[in-house]
Every structure is written in structure tokens, then in C-alpha cells.
Coordinates of C-alpha atoms and ligand atoms in Angstrom, one line a residue:
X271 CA -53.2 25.9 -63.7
X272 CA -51.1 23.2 -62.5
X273 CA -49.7 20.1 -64.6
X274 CA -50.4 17.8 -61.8
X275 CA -54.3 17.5 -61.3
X276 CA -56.4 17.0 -58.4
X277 CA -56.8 13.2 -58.9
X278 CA -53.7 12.6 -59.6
X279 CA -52.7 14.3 -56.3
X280 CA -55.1 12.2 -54.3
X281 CA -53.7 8.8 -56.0
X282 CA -50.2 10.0 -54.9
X283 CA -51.6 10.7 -50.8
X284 CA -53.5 13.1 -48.7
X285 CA -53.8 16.3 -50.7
X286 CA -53.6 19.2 -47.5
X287 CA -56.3 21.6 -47.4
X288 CA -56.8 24.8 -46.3
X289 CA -60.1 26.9 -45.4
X290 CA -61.4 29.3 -42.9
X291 CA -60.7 32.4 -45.0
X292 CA -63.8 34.1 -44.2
X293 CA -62.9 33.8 -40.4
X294 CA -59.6 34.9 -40.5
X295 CA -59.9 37.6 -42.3
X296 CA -62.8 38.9 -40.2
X297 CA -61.0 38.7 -37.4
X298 CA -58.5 40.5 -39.1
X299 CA -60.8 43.6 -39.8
X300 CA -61.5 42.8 -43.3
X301 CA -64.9 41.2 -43.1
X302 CA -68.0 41.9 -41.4
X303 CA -69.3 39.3 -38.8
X304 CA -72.8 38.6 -39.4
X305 CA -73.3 38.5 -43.1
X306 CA -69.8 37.3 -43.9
X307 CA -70.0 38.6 -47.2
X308 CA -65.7 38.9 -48.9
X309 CA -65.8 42.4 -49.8
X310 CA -62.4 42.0 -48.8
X311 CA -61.9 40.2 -52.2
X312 CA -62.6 44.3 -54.3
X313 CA -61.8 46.4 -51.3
X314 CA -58.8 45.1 -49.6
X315 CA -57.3 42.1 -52.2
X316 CA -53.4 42.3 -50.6
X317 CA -55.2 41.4 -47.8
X318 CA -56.7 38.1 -49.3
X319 CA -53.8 37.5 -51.1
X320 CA -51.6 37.7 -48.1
X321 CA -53.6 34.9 -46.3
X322 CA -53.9 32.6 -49.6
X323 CA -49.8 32.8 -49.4
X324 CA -49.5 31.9 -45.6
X325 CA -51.1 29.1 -46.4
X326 CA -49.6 28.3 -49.0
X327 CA -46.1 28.6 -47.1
X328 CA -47.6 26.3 -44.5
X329 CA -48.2 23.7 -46.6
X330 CA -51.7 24.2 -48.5
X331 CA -52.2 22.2 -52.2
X332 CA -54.9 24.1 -52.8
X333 CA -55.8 27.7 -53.0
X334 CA -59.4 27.8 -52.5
X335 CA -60.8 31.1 -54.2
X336 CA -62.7 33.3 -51.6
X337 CA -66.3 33.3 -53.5
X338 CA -67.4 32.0 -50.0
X339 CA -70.8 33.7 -50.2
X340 CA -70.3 36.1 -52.9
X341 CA -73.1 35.1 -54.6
X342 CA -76.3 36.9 -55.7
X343 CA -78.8 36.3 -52.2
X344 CA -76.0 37.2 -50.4
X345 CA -74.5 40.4 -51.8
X346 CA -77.9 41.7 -52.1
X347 CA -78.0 41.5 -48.7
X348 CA -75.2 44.2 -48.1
X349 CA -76.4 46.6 -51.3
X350 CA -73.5 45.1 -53.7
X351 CA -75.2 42.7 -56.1
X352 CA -73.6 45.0 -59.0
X353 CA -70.2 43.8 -57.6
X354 CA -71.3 39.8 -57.6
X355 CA -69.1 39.4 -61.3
X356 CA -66.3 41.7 -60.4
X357 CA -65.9 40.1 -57.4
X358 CA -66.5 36.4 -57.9
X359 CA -63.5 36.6 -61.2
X360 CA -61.2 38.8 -58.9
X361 CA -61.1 36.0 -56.4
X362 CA -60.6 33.3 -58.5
X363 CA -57.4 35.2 -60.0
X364 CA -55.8 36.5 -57.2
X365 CA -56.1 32.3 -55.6
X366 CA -54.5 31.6 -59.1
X367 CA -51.6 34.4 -58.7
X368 CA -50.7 32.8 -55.1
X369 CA -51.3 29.4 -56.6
X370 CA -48.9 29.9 -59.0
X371 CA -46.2 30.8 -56.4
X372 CA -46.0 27.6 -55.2
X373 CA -47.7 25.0 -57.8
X374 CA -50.8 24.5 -55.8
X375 CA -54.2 23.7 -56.8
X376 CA -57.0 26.4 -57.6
X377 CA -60.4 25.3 -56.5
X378 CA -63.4 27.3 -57.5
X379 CA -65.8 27.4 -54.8
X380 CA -69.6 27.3 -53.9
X381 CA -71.4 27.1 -50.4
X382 CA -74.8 26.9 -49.1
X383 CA -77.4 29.5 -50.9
X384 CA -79.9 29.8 -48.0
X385 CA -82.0 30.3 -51.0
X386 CA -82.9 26.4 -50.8
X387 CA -86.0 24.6 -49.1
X388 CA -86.7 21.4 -50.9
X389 CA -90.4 22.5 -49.9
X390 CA -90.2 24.6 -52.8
X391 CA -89.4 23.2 -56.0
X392 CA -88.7 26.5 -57.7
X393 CA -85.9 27.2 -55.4
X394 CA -83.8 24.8 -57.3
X395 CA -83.8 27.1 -60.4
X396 CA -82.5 30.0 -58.2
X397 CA -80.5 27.9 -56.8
X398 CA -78.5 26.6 -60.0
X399 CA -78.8 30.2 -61.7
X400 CA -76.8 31.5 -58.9
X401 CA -74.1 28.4 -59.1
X402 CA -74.0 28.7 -62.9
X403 CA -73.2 32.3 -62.7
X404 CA -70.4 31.7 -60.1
X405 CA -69.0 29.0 -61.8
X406 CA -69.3 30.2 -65.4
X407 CA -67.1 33.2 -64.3
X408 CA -64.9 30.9 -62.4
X409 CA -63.6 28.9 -65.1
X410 CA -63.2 31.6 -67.6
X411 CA -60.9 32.4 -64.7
X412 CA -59.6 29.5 -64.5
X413 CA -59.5 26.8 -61.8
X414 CA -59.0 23.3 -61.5
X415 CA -61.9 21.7 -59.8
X416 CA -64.7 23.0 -57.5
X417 CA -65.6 22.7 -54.2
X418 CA -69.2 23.1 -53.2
X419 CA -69.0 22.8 -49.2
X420 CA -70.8 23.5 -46.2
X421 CA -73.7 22.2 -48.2
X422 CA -76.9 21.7 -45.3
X423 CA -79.4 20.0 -48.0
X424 CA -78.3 16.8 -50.4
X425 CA -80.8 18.5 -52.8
X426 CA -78.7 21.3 -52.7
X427 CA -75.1 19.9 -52.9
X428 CA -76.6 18.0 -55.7
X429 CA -77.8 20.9 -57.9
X430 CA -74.0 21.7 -57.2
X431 CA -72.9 19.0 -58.5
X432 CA -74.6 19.0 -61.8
X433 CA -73.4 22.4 -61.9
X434 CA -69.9 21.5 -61.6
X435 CA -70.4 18.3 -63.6
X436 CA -72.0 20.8 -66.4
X437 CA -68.3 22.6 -66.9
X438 CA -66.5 19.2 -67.0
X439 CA -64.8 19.9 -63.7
X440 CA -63.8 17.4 -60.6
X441 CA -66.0 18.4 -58.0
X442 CA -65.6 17.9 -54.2
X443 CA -68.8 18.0 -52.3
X444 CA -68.7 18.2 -48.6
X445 CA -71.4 18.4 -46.1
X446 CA -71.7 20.8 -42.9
X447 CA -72.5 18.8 -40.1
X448 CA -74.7 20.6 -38.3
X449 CA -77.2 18.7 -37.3
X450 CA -76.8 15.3 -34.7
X451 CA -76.9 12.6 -37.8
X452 CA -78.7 14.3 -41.0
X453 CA -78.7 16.5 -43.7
X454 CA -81.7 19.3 -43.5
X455 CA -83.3 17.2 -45.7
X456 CA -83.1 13.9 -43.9
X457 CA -80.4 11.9 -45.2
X458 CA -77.9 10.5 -42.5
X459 CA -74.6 11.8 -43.5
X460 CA -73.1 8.4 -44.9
X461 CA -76.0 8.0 -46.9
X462 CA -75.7 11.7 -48.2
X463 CA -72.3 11.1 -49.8
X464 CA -73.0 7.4 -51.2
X465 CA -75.6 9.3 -52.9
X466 CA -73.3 12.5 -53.8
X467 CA -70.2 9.7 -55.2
X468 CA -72.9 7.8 -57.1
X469 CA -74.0 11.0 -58.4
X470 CA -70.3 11.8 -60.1
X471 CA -68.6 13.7 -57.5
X472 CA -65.2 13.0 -57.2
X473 CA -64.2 13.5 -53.6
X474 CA -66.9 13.8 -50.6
X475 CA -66.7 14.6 -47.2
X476 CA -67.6 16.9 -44.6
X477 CA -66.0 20.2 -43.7
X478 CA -67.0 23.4 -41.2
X479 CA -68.7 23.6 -37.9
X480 CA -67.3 20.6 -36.1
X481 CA -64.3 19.9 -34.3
X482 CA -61.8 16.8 -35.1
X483 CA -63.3 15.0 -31.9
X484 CA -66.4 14.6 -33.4
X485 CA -65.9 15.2 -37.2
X486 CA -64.2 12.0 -36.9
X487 CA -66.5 9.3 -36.7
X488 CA -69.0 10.5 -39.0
X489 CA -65.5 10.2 -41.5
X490 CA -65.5 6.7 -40.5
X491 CA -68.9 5.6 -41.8
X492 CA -68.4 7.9 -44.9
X493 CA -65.1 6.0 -45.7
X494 CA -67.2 2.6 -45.2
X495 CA -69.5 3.4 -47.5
X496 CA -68.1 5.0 -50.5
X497 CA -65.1 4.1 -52.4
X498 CA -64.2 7.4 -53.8
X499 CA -62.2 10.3 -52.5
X500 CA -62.8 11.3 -49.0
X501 CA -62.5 14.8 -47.5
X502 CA -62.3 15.8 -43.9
X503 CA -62.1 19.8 -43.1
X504 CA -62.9 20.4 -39.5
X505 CA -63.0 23.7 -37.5
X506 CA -60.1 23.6 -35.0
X507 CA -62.1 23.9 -32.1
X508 CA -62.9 21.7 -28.9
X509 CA -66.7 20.6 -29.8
X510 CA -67.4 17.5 -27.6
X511 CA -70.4 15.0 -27.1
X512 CA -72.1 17.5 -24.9
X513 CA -71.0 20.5 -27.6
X514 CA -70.8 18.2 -31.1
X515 CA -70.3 21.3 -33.0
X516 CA -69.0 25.2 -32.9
X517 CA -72.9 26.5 -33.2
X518 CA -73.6 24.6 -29.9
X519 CA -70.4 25.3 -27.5
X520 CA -71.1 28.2 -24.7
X521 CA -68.8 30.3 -22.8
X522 CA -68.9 29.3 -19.1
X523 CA -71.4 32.1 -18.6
X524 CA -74.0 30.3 -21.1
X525 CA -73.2 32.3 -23.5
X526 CA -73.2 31.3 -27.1
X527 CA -69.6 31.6 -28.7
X528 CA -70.4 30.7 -32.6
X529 CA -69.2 32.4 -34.5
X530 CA -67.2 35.2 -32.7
X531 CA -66.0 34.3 -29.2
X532 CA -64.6 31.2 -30.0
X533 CA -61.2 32.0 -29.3
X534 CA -61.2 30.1 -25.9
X535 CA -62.2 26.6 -27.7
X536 CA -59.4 26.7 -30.2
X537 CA -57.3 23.8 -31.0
X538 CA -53.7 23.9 -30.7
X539 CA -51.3 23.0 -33.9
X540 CA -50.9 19.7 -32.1
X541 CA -54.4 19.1 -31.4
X542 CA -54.6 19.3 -35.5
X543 CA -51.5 17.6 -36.2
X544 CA -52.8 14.7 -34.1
X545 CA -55.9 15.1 -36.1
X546 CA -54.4 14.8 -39.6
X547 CA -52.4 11.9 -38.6
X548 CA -56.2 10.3 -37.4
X549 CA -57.8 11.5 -40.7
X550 CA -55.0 10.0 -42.6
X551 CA -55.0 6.8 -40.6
X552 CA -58.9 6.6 -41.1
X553 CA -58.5 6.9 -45.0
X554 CA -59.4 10.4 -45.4
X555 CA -57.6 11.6 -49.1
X556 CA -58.5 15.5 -48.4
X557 CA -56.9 16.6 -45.1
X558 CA -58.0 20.1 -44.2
X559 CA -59.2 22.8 -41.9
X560 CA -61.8 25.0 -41.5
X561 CA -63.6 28.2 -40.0
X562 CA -60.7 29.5 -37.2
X563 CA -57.4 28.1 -39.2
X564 CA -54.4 29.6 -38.7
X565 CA -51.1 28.7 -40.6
X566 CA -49.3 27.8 -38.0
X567 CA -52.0 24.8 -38.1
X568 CA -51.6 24.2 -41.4
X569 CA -48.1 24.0 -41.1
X570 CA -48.1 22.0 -38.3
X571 CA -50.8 19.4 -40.4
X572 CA -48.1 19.5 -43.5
X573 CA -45.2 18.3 -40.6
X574 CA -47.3 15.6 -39.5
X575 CA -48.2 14.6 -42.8
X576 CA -44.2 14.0 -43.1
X577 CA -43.4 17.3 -45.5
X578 CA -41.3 19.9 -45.1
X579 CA -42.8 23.4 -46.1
X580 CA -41.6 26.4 -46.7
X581 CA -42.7 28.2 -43.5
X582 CA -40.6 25.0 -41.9
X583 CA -38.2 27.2 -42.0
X584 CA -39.1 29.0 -39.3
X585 CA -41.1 26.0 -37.0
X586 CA -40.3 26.2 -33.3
X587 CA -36.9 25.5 -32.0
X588 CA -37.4 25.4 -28.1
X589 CA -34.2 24.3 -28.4
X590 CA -33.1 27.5 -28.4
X591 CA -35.4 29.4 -25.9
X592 CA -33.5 30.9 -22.9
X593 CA -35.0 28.8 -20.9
X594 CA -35.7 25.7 -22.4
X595 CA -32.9 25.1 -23.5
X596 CA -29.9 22.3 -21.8
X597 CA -27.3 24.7 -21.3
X598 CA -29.4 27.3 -20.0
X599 CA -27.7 29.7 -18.3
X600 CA -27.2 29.9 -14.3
X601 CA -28.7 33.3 -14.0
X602 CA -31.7 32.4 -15.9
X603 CA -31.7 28.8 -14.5
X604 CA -32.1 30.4 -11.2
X605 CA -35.9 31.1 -12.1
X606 CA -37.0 28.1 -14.1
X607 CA -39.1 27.5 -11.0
X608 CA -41.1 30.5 -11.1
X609 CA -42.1 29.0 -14.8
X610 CA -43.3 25.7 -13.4
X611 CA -46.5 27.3 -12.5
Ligands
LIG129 ZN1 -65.9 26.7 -42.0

């Protein structure tokens, strides 16, 4: 674990966050679309830990360990509950090898059950039996603080929280903004994280399914109304008034894009450098990204941010393109109007 904690990171300025794992590795051939389950975590973990250290190159504080979904509702659903512990403690330590590398942060880290509906008061129980179990495994592991994120219900981040709060851990509860103004459960998403800060949590927020352009504002009224930690983890793609998050944006054939033809709506590194400058102009204390992150937007969040990084090493020199470059040469000079376009 690291000497310097979580709080103390967010007293000293915007700690850099970085998410989207399930996403990224899907694309990468790793993880089934559709149930997003990490199998990737037992069955391919050079591949996880490859992606954990890209973003930590780029600039990540924290590793967050890739228990996205492995829990019990969800692993049942693909006919490998028997790997829920093996998986859940394999993540957490291969997050703390890469963290390690580079004395980042590990987070532990919960999400949404789909086991919840406040309708049904003995949901709840399930619902904290499956957090306990994560959790329990995760600090035996060993982590830093939790995240609980792209929580749809209050009443469900909150049985998070008391989790969380349970194993003397910081926790960071963010919301997935979803829906127009409200949680599943009806709370307008200011109101959801006065409740969540009064509650104990140490940092708040929002993170997943919308864009910068209109994760923004609802940041806004958050900062006004708590005075804890704020977190802001948007997807990096172009969701609009008309489109306010990934779930709603179609192809130009009407065609739904979430959650796999996306590509076309993607934010460039900087679209997201411009939006961590925003978040961190706005107050926010937990700059981040979400589902579709690359590291090249990570690293290009860190240079924004003012840091150099280790992958700054190799951040664009156009400089020295061919063709960009002021003493280009005549032959190739000859064509720079064919690149005008
Ligand atoms: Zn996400």
C-alpha cells in the first residue's frame, strides 16, 4: 500500500483517475460484450495487468482492481460462481503488483448488483452479502479505499457504503447518470450525494455513461451542495442535449451504439484534456475517465493537469513529422497541398 493516502492526495490537488477497463479490454478480445463479466482477471491476467500499467504510465493514481461485476448475480450468469473468490483476490493483487510499480493507489471496487429494487426490502440483504463478500476478500488483499460506482439507486450506493464504512475504509461513491435528473429511486443527483457525504463517504460524484458535455453540469450542482471530495469520471464520448448519455446516442442509421459501436462518438485526448482542465476549474478533487478510455487520454488528462508522466516520454512531437515540420523538405513540401484536404 502506499504511504501517501487517498485524502491526503486529494488535500494536495486533483488525484487522476482511471476506469473503463471492462471496455478496453473487451474490445481487446478479452471480455465478452453483453454480460461483461472479467474473466479476463483468471483466464488472461497479463492481459489486465498490461492495461493497469498503461495507465499507470499515463498518469493514473489509482489502480482500480477489475472486480467490475465479478460478483455473485453476475458470475452465475456465465456458469462461474465457483470462481467469484479466486477471482475477486486475483484482481485486487495483480492492481496492487502494477500499483506498486509506480506508487499509486489501490482501490477496491463495487458496482451496481442489478440484484436491487427498493420495492423489495429483502434485496438489501443480497445486496450487502454480495458487497461484504467482495470487499472482505479485498482487504485481506489489500487496498486502500473503495470505490462503489455506477451505483443507479441511492439505496444501493448506501448499502455500499456501510459496507465500506464496516472495514474502516475511505469510500468514494459515484453515481451513473443515466437517467435526465434522478437516481432509480428518485433522488435528483445533488441531493443523492448530500445524502451519500452526510452518510460518511469520503469523496462523491458521478462516473460512467455520460460524456464531459453533459457530465459537467450535474458536477456543478454536486460541488454546490456538498463540501466533501468530488469525483467526475465521464465516458469519453460526444453525448449532447439531444444524446445526454452513451445508452441514448445512435448511429446515423438510428441505430443504437451503446455499448459496442461507439467508436464513431469518441472523444479525442484533447476533448478530455479540455475536460480535466473544466473539472478541475469546477472543483472536482477526482479527475477521471470511464467506459472507452484509452491511455493516450489519460496521459493527455495528466499533461493538462500540469505533470509530466512517464509515457511523456513518448507524447507527440509534430515537430518532427515529415511534413509538419518548418524545414520540411522541398520534395515532400511539394505535396503538403494534397494534405490540406
Ligand atoms: Zn463506465
Amino acid at each position: 500500500m502506499s504511504s501517501l493516502s487517498i485524502m491526503d492526495r486529494l488535500a494536495a490537488g486533483p488525484v487522476l483517475g482511471a476506469e473503463g477497463y471492462v471496455f478496453e479490454l473487451e474490445r481487446r478480445g478479452y471480455i465478452k460484450a453483453g454480460p461483461f463479466v472479467p474473466e479476463v482477471v483468471l483466464d488472461f491476467p497479463g492481459a489486465v495487468r498490461e492495461l493497469h500499467r498503461e495507465f499507470l504510465r499515463a498518469g493514473a493514481d489509482v489502480m482500480v482492481a477489475l472486480t467490475y461485476y465479478a460478483h455473485r448475480e453476475k458470475l452465475r450468469d456465465v456458469g462461474r460462481e465457483g470462481d467469484l473468490e479466486a477471482m475477486n483476490r486475483q484482481a485486487v493483487r495483480i492492481a496492487r503488483e502494477v500499483a506498486r510499480e509506480g506508487g499509486a493507489l489501490v482501490a477496491g471496487n463495487v458496482c451496481n448488483t442489478w440484484a436491487y429494487d427498493p420495492d423489495e426490502p429483502a434485496t438489501r440483504g443480497t445486496v450487502r452479502a454480495m458487497y461484504a463478500e467482495q470487499l472482505g476478500w479485498a482487504v485481506e488483499e489489500g487496498v486502500d479505499f473503495v470505490i462503489s460506482e455506477t451505483n443507479d439507486y441511492l439505496g444501493e450506493a448506501l448499502i455500499a457504503l456501510e459496507v465500506i464504512a464496516d472495514l474502516g475504509l475511505p469510500a468514494m461513491v459515484t453515481l451513473a447518470p443515466t437517467q435526465p435528473d434522478r437516481t432509480r429511486d428518485g433522488y435528483g443527483y445533488a441531493e443523492a450525494c448530500r445524502i451519500l457525504a452526510a452518510e460518511g463517504a469520503q469523496v462523491v460524484g458521478l462516473n460512467c455513461d455520460r460524456g464531459p458535455l453533459t457530465m459537467l453540469p450535474l458536477i456543478t450542482e454536486i460541488r454546490e451542495r456538498v463540501d466533501c471530495a468530488v469525483a467526475v469520471q465521464p465516458v469519453p464520448y460526444r453525448t449532447d442535449a439531444a444524446a445526454p448519455t452513451m445508452e441514448t446516442l445512435r448511429a446515423p442509421d438510428g441505430q443504437r451504439a451503446f455499448p459496442i459501436a461507439l467508436d464513431s462518438f469518441g472523444c479525442t485526448r484533447f476533448e478530455m484534456s479540455d475536460f480535466a482542465l473544466q473539472a478541475r476549474a469546477l472543483g472536482a478533487d477526482y479527475v477521471g475517465i470511464c467506459c472507452g478510455a484509452g491511455p493516450h487520454h489519460v496521459r493527455a488528462m495528466a499533461e493538462a493537469l500540469g505533470r509530466e508522466v512517464p509515457a511523456s516520454k513518448y507524447s507527440p512531437s509534430m515537430d518532427l513529422h515529415p511534413m509538419f515540420r518548418a524545414d520540411v523538405a522541398a520534395k515532400d513540401a511539394a505535396f503538403l497541398n494534397t494534405w490540406v484536404g
